[in-house]
mmCIF file of C-alpha atoms in Angstrom:
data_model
loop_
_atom_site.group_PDB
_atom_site.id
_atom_site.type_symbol
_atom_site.label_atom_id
_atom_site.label_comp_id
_atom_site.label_asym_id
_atom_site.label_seq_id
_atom_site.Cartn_x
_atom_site.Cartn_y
_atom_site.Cartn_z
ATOM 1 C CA UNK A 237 26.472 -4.713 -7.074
ATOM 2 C CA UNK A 238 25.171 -8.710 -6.295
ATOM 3 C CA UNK A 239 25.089 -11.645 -4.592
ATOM 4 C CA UNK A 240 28.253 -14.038 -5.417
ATOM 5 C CA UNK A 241 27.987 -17.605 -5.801
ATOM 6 C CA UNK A 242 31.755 -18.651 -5.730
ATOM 7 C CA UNK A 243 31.445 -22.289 -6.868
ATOM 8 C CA UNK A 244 27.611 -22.518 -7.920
ATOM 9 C CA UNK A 245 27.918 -20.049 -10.433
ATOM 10 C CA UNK A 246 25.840 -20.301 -13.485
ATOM 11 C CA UNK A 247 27.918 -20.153 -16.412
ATOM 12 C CA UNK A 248 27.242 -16.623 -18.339
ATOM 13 C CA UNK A 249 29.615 -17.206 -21.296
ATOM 14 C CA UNK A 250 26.681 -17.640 -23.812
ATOM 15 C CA UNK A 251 25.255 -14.693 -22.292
ATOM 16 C CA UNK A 252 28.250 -12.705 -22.489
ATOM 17 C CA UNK A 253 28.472 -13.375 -25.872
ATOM 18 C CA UNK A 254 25.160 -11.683 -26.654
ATOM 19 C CA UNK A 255 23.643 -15.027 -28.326
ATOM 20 C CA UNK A 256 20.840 -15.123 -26.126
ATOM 21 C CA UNK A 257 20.341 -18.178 -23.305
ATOM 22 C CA UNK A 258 18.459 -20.292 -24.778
ATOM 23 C CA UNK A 259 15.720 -22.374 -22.579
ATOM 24 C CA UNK A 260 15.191 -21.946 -18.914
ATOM 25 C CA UNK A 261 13.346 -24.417 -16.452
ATOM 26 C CA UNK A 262 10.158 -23.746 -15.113
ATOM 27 C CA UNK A 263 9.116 -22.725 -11.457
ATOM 28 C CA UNK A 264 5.856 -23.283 -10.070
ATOM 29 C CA UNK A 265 6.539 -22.571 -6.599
ATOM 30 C CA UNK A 266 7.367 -19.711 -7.988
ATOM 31 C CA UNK A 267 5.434 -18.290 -10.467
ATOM 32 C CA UNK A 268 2.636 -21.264 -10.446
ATOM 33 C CA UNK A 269 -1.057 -20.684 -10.703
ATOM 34 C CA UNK A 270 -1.809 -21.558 -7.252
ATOM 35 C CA UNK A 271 0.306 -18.788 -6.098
ATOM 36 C CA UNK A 272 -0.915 -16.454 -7.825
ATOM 37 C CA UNK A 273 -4.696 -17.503 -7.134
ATOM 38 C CA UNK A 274 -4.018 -17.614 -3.480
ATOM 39 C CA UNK A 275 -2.466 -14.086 -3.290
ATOM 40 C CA UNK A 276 -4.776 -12.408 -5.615
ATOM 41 C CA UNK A 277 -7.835 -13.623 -3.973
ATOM 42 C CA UNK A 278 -6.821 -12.272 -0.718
ATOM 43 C CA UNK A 279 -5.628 -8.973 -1.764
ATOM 44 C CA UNK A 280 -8.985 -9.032 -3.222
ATOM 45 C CA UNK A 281 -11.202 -9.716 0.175
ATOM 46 C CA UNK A 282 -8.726 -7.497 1.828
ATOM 47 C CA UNK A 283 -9.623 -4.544 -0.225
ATOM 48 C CA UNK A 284 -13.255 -5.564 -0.319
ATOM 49 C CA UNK A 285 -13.332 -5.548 3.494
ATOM 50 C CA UNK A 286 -11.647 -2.482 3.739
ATOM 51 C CA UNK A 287 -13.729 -0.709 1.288
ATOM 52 C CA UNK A 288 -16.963 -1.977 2.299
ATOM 53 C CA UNK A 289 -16.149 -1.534 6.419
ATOM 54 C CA UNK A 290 -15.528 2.350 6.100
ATOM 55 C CA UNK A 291 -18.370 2.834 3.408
ATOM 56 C CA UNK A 292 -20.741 1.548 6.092
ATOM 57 C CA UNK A 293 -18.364 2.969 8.958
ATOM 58 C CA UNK A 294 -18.104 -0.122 10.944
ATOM 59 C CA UNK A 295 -14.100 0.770 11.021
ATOM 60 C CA UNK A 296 -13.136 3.826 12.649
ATOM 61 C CA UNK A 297 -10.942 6.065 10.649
ATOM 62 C CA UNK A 298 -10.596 9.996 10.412
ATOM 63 C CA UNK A 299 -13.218 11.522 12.217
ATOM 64 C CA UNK A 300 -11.419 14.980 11.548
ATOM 65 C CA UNK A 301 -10.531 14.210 7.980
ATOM 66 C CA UNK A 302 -12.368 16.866 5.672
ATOM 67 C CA UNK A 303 -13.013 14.410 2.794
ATOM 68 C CA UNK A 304 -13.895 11.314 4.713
ATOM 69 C CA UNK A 305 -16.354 13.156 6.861
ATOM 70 C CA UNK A 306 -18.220 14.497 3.907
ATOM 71 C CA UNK A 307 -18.080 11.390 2.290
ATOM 72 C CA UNK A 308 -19.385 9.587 5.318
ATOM 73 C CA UNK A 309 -22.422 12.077 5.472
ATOM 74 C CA UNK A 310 -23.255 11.443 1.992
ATOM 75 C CA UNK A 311 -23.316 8.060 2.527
ATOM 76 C CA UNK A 312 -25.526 8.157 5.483
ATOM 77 C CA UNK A 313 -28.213 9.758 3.102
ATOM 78 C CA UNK A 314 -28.106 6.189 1.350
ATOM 79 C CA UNK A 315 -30.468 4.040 3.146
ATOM 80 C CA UNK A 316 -28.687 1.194 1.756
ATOM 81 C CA UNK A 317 -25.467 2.104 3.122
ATOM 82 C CA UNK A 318 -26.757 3.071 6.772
ATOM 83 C CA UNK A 319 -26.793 0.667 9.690
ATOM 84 C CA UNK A 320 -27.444 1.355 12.880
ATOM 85 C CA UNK A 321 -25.098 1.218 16.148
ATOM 86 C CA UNK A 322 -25.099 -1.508 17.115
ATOM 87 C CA UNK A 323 -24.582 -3.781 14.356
ATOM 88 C CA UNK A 324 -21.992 -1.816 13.956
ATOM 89 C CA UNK A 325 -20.331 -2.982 17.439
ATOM 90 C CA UNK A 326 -21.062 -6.238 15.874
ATOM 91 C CA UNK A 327 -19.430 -6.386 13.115
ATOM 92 C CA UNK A 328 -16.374 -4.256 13.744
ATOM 93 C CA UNK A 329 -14.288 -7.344 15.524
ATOM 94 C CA UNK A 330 -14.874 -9.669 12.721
ATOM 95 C CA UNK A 331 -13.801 -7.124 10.177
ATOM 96 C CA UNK A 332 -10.814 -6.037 12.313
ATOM 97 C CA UNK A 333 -9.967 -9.854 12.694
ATOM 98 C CA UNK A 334 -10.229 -10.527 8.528
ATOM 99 C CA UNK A 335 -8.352 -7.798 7.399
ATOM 100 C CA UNK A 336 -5.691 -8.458 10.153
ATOM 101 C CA UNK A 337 -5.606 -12.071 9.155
ATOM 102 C CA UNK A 338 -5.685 -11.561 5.599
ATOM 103 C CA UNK A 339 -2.415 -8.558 5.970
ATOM 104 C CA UNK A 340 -0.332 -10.970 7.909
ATOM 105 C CA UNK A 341 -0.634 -13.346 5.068
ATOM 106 C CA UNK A 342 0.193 -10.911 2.791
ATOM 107 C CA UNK A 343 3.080 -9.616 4.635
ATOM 108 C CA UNK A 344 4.618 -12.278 5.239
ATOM 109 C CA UNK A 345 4.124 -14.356 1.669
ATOM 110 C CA UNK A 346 5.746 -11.248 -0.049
ATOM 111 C CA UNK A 347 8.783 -11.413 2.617
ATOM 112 C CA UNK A 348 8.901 -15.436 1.857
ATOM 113 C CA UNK A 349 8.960 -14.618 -1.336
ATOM 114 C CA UNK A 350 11.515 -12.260 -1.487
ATOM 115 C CA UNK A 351 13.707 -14.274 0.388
ATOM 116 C CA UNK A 352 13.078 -17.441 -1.757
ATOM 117 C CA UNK A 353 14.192 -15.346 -4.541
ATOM 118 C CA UNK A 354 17.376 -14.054 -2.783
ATOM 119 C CA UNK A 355 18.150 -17.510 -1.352
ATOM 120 C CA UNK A 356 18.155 -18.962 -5.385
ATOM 121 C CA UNK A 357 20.046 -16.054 -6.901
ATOM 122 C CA UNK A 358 22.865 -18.312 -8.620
ATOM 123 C CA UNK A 359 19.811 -20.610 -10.048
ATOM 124 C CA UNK A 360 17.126 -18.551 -10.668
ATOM 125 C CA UNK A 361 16.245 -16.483 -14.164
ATOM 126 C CA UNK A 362 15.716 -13.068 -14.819
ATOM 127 C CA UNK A 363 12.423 -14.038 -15.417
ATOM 128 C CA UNK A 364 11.256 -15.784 -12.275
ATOM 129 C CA UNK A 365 13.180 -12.742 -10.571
ATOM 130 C CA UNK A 366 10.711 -10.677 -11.927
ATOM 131 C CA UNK A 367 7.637 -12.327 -10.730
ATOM 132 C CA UNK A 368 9.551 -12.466 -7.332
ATOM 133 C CA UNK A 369 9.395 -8.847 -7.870
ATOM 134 C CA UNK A 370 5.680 -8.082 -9.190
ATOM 135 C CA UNK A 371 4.736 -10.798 -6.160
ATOM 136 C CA UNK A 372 6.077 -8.677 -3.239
ATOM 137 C CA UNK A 373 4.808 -5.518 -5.277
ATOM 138 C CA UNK A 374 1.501 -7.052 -5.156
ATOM 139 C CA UNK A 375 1.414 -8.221 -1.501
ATOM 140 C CA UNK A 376 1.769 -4.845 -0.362
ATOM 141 C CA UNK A 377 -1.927 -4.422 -0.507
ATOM 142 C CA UNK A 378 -1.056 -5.519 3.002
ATOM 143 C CA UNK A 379 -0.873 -1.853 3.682
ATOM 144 C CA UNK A 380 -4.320 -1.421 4.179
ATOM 145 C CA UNK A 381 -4.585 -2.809 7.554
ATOM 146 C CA UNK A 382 -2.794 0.195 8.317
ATOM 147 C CA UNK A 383 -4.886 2.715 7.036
ATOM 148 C CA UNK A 384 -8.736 1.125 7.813
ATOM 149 C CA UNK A 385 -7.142 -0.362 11.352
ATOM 150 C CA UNK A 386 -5.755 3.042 12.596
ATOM 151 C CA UNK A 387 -7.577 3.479 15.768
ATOM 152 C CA UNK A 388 -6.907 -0.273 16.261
ATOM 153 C CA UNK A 389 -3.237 -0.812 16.054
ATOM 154 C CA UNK A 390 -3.011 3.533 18.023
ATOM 155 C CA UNK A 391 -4.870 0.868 20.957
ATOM 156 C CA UNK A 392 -2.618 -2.050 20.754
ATOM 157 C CA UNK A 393 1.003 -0.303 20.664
ATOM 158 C CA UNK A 394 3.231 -3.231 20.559
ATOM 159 C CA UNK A 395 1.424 -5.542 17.691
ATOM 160 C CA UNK A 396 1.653 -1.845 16.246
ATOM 161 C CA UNK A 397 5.483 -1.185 16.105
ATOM 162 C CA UNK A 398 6.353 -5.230 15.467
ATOM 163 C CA UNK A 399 4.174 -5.033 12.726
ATOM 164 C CA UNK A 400 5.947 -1.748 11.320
ATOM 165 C CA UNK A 401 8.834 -3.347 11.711
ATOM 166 C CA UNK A 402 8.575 -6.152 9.478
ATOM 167 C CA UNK A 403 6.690 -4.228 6.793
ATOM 168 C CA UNK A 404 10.162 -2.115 7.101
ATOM 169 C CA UNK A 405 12.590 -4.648 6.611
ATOM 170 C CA UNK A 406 9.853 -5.843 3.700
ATOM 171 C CA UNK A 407 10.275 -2.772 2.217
ATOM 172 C CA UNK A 408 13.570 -2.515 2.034
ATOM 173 C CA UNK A 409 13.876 -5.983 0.461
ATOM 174 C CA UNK A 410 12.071 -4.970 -2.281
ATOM 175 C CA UNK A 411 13.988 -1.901 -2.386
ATOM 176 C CA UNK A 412 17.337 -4.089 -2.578
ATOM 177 C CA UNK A 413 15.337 -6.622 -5.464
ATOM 178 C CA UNK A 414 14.589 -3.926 -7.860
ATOM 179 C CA UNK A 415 17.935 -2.226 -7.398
ATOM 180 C CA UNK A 416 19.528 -5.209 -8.375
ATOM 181 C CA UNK A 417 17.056 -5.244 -11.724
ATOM 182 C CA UNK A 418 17.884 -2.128 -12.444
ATOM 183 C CA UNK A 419 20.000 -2.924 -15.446
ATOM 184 C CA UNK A 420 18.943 -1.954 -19.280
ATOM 185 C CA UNK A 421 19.526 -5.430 -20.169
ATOM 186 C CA UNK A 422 17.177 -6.729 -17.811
ATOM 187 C CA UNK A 423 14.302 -7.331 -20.374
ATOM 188 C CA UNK A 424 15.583 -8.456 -23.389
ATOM 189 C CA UNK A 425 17.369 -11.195 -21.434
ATOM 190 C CA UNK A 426 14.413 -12.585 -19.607
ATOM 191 C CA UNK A 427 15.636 -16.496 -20.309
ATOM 192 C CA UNK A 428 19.454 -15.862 -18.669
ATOM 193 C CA UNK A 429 20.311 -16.778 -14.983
ATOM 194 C CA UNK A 430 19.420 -13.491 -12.787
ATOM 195 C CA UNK A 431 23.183 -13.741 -11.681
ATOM 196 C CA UNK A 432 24.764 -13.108 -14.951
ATOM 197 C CA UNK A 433 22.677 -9.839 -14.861
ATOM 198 C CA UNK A 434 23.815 -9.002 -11.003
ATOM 199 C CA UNK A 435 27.184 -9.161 -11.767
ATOM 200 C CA UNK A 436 27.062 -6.966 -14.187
ATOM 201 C CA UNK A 437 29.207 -3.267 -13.217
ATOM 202 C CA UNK A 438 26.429 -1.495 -15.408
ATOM 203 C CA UNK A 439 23.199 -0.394 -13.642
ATOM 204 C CA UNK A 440 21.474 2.285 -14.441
ATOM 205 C CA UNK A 441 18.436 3.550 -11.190
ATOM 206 C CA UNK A 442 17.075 5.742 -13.570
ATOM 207 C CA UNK A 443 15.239 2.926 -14.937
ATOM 208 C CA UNK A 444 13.328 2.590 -11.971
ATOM 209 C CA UNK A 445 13.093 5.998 -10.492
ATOM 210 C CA UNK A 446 8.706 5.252 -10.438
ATOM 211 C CA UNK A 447 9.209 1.672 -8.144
ATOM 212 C CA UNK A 448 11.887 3.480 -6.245
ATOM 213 C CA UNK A 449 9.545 6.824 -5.261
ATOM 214 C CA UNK A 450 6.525 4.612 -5.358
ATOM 215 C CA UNK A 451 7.858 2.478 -2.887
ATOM 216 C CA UNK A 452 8.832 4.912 -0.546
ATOM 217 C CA UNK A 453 5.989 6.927 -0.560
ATOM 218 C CA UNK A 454 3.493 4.295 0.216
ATOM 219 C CA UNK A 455 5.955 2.787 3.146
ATOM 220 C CA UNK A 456 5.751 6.263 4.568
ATOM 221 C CA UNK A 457 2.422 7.600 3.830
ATOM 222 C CA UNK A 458 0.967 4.307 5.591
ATOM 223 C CA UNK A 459 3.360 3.922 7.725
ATOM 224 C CA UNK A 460 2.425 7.255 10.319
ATOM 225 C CA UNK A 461 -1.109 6.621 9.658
ATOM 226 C CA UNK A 462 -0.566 4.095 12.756
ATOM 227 C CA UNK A 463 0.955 6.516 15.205
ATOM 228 C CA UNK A 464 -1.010 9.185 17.453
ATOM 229 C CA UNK A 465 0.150 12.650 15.848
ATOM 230 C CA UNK A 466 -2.040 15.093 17.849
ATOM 231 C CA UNK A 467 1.143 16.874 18.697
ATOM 232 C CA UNK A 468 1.864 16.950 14.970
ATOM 233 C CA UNK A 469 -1.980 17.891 13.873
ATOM 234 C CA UNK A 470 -1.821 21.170 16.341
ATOM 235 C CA UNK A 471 1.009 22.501 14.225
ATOM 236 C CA UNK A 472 0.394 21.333 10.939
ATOM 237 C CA UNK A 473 -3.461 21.328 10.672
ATOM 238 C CA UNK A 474 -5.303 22.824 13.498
ATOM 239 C CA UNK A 475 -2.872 26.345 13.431
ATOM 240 C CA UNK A 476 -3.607 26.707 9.333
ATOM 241 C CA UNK A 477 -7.283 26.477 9.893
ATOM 242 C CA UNK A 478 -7.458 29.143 12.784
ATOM 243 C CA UNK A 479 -4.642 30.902 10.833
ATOM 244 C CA UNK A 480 -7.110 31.018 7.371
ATOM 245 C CA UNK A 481 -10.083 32.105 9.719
ATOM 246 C CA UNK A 482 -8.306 34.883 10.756
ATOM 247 C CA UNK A 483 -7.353 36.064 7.680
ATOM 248 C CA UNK A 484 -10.637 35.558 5.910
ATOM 249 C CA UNK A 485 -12.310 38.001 9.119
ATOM 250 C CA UNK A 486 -9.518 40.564 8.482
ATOM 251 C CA UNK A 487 -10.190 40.598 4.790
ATOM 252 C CA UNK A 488 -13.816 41.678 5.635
ATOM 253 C CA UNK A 489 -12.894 43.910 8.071
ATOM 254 C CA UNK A 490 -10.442 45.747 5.841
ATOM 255 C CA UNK A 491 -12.539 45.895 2.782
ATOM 256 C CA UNK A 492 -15.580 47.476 5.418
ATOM 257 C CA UNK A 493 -13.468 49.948 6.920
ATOM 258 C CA UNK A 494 -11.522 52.014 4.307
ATOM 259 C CA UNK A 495 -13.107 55.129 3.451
ATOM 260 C CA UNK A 496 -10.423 57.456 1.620
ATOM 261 C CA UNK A 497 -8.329 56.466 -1.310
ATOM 262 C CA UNK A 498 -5.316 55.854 0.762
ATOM 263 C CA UNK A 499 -7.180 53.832 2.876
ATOM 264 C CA UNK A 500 -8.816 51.844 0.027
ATOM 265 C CA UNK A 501 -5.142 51.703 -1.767
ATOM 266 C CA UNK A 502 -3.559 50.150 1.529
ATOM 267 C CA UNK A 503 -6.307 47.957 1.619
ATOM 268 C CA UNK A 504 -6.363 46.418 -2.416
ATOM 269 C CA UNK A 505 -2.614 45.820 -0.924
ATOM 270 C CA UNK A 506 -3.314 44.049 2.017
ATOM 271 C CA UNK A 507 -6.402 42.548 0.310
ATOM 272 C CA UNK A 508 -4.073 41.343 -2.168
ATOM 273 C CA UNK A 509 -1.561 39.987 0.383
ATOM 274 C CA UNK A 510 -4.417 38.007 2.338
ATOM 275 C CA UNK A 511 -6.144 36.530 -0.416
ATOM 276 C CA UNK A 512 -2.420 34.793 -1.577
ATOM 277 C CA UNK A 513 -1.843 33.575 1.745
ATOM 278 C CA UNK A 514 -5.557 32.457 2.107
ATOM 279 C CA UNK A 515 -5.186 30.401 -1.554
ATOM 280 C CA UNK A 516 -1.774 28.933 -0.059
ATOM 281 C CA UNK A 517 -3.021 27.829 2.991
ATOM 282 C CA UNK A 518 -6.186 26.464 1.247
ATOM 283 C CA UNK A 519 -4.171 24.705 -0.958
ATOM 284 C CA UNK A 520 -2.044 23.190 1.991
ATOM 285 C CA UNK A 521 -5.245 22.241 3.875
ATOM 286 C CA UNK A 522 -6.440 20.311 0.736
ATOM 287 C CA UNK A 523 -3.108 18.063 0.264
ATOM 288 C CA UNK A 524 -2.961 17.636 3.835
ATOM 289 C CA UNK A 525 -7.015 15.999 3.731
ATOM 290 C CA UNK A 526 -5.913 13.986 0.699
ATOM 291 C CA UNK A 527 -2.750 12.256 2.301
ATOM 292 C CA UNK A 528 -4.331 11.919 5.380
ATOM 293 C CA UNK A 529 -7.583 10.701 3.476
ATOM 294 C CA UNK A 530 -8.690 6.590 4.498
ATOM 295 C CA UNK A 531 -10.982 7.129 1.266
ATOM 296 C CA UNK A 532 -8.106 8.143 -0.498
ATOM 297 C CA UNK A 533 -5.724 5.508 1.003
ATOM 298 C CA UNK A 534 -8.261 3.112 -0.172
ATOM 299 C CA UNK A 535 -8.473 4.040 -3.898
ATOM 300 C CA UNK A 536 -4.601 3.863 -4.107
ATOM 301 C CA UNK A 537 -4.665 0.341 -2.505
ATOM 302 C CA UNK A 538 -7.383 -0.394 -5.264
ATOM 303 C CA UNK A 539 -4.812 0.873 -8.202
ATOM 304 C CA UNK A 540 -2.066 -0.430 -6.566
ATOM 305 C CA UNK A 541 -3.843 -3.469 -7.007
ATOM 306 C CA UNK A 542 -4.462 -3.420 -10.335
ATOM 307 C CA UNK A 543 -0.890 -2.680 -11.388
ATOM 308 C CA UNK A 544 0.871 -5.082 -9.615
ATOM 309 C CA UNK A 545 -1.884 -7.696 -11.363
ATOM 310 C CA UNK A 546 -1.541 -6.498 -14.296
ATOM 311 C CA UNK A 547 2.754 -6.293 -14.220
ATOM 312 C CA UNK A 548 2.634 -10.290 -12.688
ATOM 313 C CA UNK A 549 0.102 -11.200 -16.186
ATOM 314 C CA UNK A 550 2.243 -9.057 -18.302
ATOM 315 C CA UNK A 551 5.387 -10.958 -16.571
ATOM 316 C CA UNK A 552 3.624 -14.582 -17.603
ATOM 317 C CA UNK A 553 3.096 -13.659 -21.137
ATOM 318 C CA UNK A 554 6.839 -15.150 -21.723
ATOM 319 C CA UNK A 555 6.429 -17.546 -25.159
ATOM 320 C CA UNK A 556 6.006 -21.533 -23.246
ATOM 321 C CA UNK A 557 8.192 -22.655 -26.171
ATOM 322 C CA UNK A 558 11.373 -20.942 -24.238
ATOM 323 C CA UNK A 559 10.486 -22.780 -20.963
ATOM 324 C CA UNK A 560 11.169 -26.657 -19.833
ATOM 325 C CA UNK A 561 8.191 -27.733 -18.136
ATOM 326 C CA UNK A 562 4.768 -26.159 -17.016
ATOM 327 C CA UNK A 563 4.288 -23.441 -14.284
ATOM 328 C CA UNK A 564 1.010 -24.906 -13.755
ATOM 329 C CA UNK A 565 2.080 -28.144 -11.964
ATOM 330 C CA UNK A 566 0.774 -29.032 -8.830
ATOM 331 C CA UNK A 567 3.228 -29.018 -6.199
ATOM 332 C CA UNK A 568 3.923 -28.497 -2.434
ATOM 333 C CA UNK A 569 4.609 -24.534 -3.278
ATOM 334 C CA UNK A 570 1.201 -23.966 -4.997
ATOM 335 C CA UNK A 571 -0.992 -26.293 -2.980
ATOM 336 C CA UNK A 572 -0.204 -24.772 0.617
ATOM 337 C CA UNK A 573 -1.193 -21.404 -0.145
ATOM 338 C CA UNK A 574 -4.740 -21.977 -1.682
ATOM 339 C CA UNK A 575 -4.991 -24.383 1.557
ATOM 340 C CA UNK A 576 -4.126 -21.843 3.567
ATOM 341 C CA UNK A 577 -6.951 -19.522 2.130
ATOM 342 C CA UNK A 578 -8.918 -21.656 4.557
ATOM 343 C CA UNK A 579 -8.136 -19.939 7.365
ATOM 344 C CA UNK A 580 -9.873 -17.283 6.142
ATOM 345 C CA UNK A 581 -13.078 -19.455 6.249
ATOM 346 C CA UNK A 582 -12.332 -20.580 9.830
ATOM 347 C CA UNK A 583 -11.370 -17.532 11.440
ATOM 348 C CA UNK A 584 -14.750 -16.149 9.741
ATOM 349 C CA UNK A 585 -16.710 -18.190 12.082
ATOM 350 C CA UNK A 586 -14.840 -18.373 15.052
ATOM 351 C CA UNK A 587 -14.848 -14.836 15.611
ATOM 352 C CA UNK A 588 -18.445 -14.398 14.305
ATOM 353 C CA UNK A 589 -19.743 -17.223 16.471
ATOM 354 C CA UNK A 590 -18.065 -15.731 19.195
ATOM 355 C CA UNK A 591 -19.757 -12.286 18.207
ATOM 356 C CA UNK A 592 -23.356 -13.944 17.965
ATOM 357 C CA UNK A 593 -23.039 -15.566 21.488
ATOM 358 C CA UNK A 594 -21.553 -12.296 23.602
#
């Protein structure tokens, strides 16, 4: 499995020969500060937003949701956390514009970077592979917009599905990179061209089981957050609740109407039966409020976070005595994103002034 490079091959003789490969060049466009500063900073607003818009509840979420609505009433005891109605109205926009903003850029610097690192797989080193790797891991704190914009994107169906469309084929880029890592070699060879490593017959996906399942389950769990699933949430949630109600009245009912020993023996039976199938569906009810949880989709955005920063510092911790150059360089590659971080600033006050004059 890999991309071939017919002509522009890199030659892997030295590698072959398990000696090692010796110095590499840098990459800032790459792996340069800049990039990294631009990207972290807004994953960082983007979770900040998110986090502070539904701890307030200027963006709508699960109204139905067990754990967010009992969350949201405890915070309403906080006088510091409660606002009234109508600055809600009028900051809700502005928020929905940042995060929106801040997700596209997220989105699609993780599928530039992706394909930057797919377009330079006959040049490029295992080790710049990998930060192309912890880079679109990070960027896919992107997938908050779909959890704290819900209601928003359910409204605007068509910016919905193009926008779950691109996070797909994002997704399974990323699925494609770390395949293509997953070799045991990978690590110890972090100085060799990523190609000699590709063409290698040996790979073993058992090495990264955890990126494969994480991957997959964050795609999907966000993913049908977006899409209106009442017909879904009468099956799944709404049935289960009436069904446990049920249950929970015939449990009193049996226990308050046996009177001989029979009776009271075919109730400890039935008793016994209920109070199993009460516990499952409990249990159900619970993992079905937790994945469909904005409070809990948060909190994994937040620890997403903070492994895919600490995998891309990990990644730079490669000795600068094995590298030619400096990844710290200005160039074109790390001076356009921070740049760009001032469109945050601008669309800020465009739609707020346009908020203050309404």
């Amino acid at each position: 499995m890999g991309f071939r490079c017919g002509t522009g091959a890199p030659d892997c003789s030295i590698y072959k020969q398990g000696q090692g490969c010796g110095r590499f060049r840098a990459d800032p466009d790459i792996a340069g500060s800049g990039v990294l500063i631009a990207l972290v900073s807004t994953s960082l607003v983007n979770l900040t937003i998110g986090v502070l818009g539904h701890t307030l509840s200027v963006l709508r979420g699960y109204d139905d949701n067990t754990i967010d609505s009992w969350l949201s009433r405890k915070f309403q005891l906080l006088s510091i956390l409660r606002i009234d109605n109508e600055r809600k109205r009028f900051w809700r926009p502005i928020f929905e514009k940042l995060v929106l903003l801040l997700s596209d850029y997220q989105l699609l610097f993780g599928i530039a970077i992706l394909i930057a690192g797919f377009w330079k797989h006959c040049s490029i080193s295992t080790y710049h592979f990998s930060i192309v790797i912890d880079l679109a891991w990070f960027s896919n704190t992107h997938m908050t917009s779909l959890s704290i914009l819900r209601c928003y994107l359910i409204e605007r169906p068509t910016l919905r599905n193009w926008r779950v469309m691109i996070m797909m084929l994002m997704g399974t880029m990323m699925l494609v990179a770390v395949a293509l890592a997953s070799t045991p070699a990978w690590v110890m060879n972090m100085s060799c061209p990523a190609q000699c490593l590709f063409d290698q017959e040996k790979r073993d996906l058992s090495l990264t089981y955890p990126y494969f399942i994480a991957i997959i389950i964050h795609y999907t769990t966000s993913i049908w957050r977006v899409y209106d699933t009442q017909c879904f949430d009468r099956f799944f949630l709404t049935y289960p609740r009436e069904r446990l109600q049920k249950i929970v009245r015939g449990m009193k009912r049996t226990n308050s109407n046996a009177s001989t020993i029979t009776q009271h023996m075919t109730a400890a039976a039935a008793f016994s039966f209920n109070w199993v199938s009460a516990l499952t569906i409990r249990c159900y009810l619970a993992i079905a409020a937790i994945l469909g949880s904005l409070t809990i989709s948060l909190y994994y955005d937040i620890v997403w976070f903070a492994l895919g920063f600490m995998n891309i510092l990990r990644s730079r911790q490669l000795p600068g005595s094995s590298m030619d150059g400096s990844e710290n360089e200005l160039s074109f590659g790390q001076i356009v994103p921070v740049l760009l971080l001032a469109s945050i600033i601008l669309t800020f006050k465009e739609v707020y002034t346009e908020q203050k004059f309404r």
